[in-house]
Tab-separated table of C-alpha atoms and ligand atoms in Angstrom:
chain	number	residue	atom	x	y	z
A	1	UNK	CA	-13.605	-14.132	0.567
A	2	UNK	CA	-10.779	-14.470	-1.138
A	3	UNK	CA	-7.589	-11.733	-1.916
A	4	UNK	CA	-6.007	-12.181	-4.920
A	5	UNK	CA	-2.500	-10.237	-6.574
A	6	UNK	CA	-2.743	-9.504	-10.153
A	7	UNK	CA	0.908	-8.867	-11.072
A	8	UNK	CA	0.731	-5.362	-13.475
A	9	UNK	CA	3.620	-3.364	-15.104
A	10	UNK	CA	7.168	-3.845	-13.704
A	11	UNK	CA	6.012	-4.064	-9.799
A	12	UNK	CA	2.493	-3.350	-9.182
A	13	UNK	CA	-0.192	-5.465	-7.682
A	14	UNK	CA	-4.028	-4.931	-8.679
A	15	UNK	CA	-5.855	-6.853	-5.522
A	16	UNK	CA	-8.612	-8.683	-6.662
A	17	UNK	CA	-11.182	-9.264	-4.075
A	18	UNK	CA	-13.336	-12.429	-4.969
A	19	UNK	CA	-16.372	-13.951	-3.174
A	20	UNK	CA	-18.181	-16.741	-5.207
A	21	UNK	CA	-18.863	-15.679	-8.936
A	22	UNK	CA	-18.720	-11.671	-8.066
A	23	UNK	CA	-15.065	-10.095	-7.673
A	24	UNK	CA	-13.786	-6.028	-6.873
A	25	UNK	CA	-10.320	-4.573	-7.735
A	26	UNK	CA	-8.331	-2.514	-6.206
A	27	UNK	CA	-6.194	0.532	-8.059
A	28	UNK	CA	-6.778	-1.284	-11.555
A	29	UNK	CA	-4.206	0.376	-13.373
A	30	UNK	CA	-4.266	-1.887	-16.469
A	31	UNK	CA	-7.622	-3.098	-17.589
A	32	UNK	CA	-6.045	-6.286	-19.399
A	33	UNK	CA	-4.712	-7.885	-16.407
A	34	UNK	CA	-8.158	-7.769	-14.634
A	35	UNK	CA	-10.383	-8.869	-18.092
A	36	UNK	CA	-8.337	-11.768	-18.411
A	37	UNK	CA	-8.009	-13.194	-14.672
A	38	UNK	CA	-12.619	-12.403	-15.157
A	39	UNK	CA	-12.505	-14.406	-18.026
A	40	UNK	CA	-10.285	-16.945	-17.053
A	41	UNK	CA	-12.518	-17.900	-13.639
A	42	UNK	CA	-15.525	-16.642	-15.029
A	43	UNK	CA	-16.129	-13.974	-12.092
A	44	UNK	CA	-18.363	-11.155	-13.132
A	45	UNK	CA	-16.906	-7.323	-11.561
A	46	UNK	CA	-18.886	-6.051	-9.087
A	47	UNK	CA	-16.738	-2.749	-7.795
A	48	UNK	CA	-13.666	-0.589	-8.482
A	49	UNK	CA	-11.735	1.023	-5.415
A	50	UNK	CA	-9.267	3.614	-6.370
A	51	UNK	CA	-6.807	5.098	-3.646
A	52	UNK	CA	-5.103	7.951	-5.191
A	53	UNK	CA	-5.167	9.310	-9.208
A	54	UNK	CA	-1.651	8.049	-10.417
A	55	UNK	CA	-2.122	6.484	-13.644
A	56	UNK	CA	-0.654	3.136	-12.427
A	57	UNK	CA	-3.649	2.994	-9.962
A	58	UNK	CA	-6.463	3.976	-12.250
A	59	UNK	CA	-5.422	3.746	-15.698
A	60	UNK	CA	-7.782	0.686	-16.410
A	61	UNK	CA	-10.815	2.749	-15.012
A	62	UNK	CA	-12.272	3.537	-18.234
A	63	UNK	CA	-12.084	0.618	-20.316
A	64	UNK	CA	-13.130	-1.627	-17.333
A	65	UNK	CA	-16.592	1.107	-17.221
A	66	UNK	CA	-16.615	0.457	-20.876
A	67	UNK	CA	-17.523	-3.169	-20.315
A	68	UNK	CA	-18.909	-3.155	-16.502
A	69	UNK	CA	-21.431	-0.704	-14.966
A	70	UNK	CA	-20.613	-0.926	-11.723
A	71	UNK	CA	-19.434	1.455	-8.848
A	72	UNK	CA	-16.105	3.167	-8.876
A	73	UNK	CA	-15.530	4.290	-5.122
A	74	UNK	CA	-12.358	7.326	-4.973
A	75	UNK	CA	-10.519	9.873	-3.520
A	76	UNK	CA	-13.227	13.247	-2.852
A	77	UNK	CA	-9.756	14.989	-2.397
A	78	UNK	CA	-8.541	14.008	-5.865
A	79	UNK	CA	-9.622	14.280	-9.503
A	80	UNK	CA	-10.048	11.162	-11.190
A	81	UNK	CA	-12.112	10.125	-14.300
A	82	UNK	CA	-14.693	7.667	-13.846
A	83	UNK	CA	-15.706	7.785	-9.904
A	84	UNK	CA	-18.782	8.120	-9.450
A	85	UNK	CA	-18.881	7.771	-5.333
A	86	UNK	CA	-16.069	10.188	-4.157
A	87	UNK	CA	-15.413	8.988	-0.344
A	88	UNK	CA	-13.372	10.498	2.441
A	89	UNK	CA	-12.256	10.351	6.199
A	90	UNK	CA	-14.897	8.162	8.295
A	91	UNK	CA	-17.168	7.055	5.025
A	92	UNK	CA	-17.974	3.635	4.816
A	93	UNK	CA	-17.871	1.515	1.916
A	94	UNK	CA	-20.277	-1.410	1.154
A	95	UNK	CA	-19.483	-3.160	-1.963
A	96	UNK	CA	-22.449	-5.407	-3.659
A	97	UNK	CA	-22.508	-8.742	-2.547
A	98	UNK	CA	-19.221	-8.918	-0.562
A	99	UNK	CA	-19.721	-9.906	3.239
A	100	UNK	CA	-17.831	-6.918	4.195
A	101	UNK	CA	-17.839	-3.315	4.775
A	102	UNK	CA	-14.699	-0.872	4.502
A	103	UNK	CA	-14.103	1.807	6.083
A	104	UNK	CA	-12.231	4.934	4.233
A	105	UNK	CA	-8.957	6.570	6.150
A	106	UNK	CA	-7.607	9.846	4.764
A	107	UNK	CA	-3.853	9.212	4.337
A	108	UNK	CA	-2.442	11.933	2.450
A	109	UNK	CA	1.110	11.929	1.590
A	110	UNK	CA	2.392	9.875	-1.358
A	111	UNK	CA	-0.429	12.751	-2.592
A	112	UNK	CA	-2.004	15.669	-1.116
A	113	UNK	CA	-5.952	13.697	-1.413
A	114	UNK	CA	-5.042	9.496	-0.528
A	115	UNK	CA	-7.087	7.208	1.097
A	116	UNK	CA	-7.128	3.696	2.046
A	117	UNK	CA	-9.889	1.402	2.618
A	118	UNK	CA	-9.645	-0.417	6.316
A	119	UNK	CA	-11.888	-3.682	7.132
A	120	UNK	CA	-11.795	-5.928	10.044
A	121	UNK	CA	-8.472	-7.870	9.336
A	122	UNK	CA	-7.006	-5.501	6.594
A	123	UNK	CA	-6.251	-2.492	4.775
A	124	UNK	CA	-5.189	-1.454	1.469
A	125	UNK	CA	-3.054	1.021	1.918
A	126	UNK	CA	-2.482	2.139	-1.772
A	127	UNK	CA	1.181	3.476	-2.147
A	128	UNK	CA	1.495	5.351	1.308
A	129	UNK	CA	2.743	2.398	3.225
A	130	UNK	CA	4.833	-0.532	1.408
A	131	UNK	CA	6.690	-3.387	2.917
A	132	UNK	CA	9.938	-2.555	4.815
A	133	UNK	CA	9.004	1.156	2.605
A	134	UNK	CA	6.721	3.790	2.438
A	135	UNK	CA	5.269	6.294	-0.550
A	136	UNK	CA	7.352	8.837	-2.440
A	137	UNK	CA	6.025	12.530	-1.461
A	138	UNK	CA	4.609	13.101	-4.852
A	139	UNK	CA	2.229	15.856	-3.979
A	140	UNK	CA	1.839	15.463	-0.030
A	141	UNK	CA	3.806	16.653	2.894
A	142	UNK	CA	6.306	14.983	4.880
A	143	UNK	CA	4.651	16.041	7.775
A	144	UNK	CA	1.108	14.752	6.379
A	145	UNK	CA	2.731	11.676	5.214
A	146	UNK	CA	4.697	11.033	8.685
A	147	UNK	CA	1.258	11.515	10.524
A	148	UNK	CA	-0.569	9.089	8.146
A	149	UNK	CA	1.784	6.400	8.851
A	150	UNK	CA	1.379	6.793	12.089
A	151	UNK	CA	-2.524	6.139	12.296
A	152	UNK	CA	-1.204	3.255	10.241
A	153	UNK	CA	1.145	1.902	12.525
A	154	UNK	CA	-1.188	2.149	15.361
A	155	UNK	CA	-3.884	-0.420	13.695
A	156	UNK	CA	-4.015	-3.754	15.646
A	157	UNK	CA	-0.699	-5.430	14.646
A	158	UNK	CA	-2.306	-8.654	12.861
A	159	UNK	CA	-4.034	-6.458	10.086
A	160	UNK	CA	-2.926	-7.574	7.245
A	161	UNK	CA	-1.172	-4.987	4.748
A	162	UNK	CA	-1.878	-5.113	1.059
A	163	UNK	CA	0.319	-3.116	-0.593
A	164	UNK	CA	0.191	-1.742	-4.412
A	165	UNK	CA	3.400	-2.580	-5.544
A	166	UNK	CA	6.381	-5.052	-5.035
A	167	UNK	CA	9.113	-3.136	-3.639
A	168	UNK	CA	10.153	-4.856	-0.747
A	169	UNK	CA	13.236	-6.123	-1.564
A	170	UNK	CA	14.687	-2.980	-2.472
A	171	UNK	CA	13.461	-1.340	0.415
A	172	UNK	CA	15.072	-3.681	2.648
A	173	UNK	CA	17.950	-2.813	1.275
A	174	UNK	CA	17.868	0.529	2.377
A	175	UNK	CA	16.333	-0.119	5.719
A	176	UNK	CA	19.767	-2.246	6.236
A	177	UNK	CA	21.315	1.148	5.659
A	178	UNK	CA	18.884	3.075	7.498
A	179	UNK	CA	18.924	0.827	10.708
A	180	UNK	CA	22.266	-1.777	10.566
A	181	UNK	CA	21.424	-3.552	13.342
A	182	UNK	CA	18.209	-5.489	13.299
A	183	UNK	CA	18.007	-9.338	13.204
A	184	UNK	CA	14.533	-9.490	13.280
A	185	UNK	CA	14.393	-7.254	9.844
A	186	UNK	CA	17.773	-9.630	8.391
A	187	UNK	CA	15.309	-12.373	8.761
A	188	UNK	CA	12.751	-11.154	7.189
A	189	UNK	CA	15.003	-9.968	4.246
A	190	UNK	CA	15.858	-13.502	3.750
A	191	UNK	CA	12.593	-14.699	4.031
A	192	UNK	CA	11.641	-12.420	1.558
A	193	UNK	CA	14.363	-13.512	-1.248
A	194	UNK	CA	13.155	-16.780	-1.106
A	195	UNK	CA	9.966	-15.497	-1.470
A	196	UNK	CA	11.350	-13.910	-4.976
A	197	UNK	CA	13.523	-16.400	-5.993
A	198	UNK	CA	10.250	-18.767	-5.931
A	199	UNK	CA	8.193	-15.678	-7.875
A	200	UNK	CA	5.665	-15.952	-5.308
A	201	UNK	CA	4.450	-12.448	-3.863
A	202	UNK	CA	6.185	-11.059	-0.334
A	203	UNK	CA	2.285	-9.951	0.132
A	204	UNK	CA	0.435	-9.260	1.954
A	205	UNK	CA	2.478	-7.892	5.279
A	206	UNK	CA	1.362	-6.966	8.462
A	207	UNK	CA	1.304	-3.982	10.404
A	208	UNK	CA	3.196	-6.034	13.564
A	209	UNK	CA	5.575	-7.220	11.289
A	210	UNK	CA	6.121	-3.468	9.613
A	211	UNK	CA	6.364	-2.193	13.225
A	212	UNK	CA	9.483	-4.228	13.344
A	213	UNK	CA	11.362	-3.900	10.179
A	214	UNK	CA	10.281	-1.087	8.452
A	215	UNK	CA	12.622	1.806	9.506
A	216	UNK	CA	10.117	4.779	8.814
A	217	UNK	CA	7.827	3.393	11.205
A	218	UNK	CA	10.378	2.845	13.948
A	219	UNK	CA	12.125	6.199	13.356
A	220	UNK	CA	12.000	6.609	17.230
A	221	UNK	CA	13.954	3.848	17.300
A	222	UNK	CA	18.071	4.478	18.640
A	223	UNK	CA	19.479	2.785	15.656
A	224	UNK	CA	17.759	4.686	13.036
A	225	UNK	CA	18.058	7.951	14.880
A	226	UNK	CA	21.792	7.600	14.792
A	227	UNK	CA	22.202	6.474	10.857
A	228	UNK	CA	20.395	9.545	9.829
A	229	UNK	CA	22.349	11.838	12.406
A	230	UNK	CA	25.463	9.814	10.880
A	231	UNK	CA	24.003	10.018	7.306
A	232	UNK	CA	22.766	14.696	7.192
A	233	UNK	CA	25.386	15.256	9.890
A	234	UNK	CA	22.727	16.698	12.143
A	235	UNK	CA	20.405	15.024	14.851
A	236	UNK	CA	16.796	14.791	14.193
A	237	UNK	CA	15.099	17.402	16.617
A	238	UNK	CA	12.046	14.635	17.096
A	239	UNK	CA	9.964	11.734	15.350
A	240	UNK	CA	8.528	13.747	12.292
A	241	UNK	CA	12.406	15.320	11.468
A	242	UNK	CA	14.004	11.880	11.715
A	243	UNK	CA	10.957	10.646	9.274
A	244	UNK	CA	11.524	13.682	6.792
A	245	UNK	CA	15.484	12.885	6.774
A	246	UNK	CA	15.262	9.397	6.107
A	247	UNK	CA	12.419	9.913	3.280
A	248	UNK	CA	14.713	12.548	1.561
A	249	UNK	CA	17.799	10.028	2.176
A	250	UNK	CA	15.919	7.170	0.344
A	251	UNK	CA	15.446	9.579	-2.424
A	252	UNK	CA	18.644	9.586	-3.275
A	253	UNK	CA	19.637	6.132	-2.243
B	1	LIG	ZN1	1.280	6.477	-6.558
């Protein structure tokens, strides 16, 4: 099986999953994008996966039923035209001739009813967990989206992390503000640049690799503890405080 980024708007990805003739997308926010990569390698659609209802994620939904009957798995927590097998917490997903079966996380957060879809190797974390990022609370708590990170973070370190949108490089910048002192994140940072200069994708990550430069998942970490106490003026009573401080910081940032 193949994993494919469909580049969409300014900075989104629509991941195309592809086995043989018969493909699924992922969060297809713009129908066009997917139509024409079908066309183009004459792959018929199979599935829709949806992880929250912003209209970046599933504004394609109903021209794509328009032309393909075929299942559009979603969010139970969350409204959203066009899904017709809500999922939750624990469900498991099979999608029509793909060799593999997902398995739905609740991650609420970046909104109050998110999920992502876990299989052996990967997860598509929708827009609570980017590269070197994470999600904007745009209807979630910090506290909900602190805890879904960290059921995120604990996933075996080589799953790979495909991400809905291309914001790496501007969230390195801020983790460089939010933790100065990492070489293993500078690295990556210029790894990633390349990566841009070249147009070629910096996904997918890895959840080893975000345990290492992606300052909201290492908010236990000296260095980051001590830029937000530097940046509010106060010292983060635990984990979840220094994660709500640093998401309101890169707000504003
Ligand atoms: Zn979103």
């Amino acid at each position: 099986m193949d994993i494919i980024p469909l580049p969409a708007f300014r900075d989104n990805y629509i991941w195309l999953l592809r086995t043989g003739h018969d493909a699924a997308v992922v969060d297809p926010g713009d129908a066009e994008v997917v139509e024409n990569h079908l066309a183009e390698q004459g792959l018929a659609l199979r599935a829709v996966l949806l992880t929250h209802h912003h209209a970046d994620h599933v504004g394609g939904v109903g021209e794509l039923l328009g032309r393909h009957r075929v299942p559009v798995f979603g969010p139970a927590g969350e409204s959203i035209a066009g899904v017709d097998h809500p999922v939750k917490e624990g469900d498991e997903v099979a999608l029509p001739g793909f060799p593999l079966r997902f398995t739905v996380l609740d991650v609420p957060g970046h909104t109050a009813g998110h999920v992502a879809y876990r299989a052996p190797g990967l997860i598509f974390p929708g827009d609570t967990l980017f590269s070197a990022g994470c999600g904007r609370l745009l209807g979630g708590t910090a506290a909900q989206l602190f805890a879904s990170l960290e059921r995120l973070a604990a996933l075996p370190e080589d799953t790979a992390l495909y991400c809905a949108h291309e914001y790496t490089l501007a969230n390195l910048a801020f983790a460089h503000a939010a933790e100065p002192h990492n070489p293993a994140r500078d690295e990556y940072a210029a790894a990633c640049a390349a990566r841009r200069a070249h147009g070629l994708p910096t996904l997918p990550s890895t959840i080893g690799l975000e345990r290492r430069v992606n300052p909201f998942l290492r908010v236990r970490e000296p260095g980051v503890i001590d830029a937000v106490a530097r940046h509010s003026g106060q010292t983060p009573a635990g984990p979840e405080a220094c994660f709500a401080a640093l998401r309101r910081w890169k707000d504003t940032f």
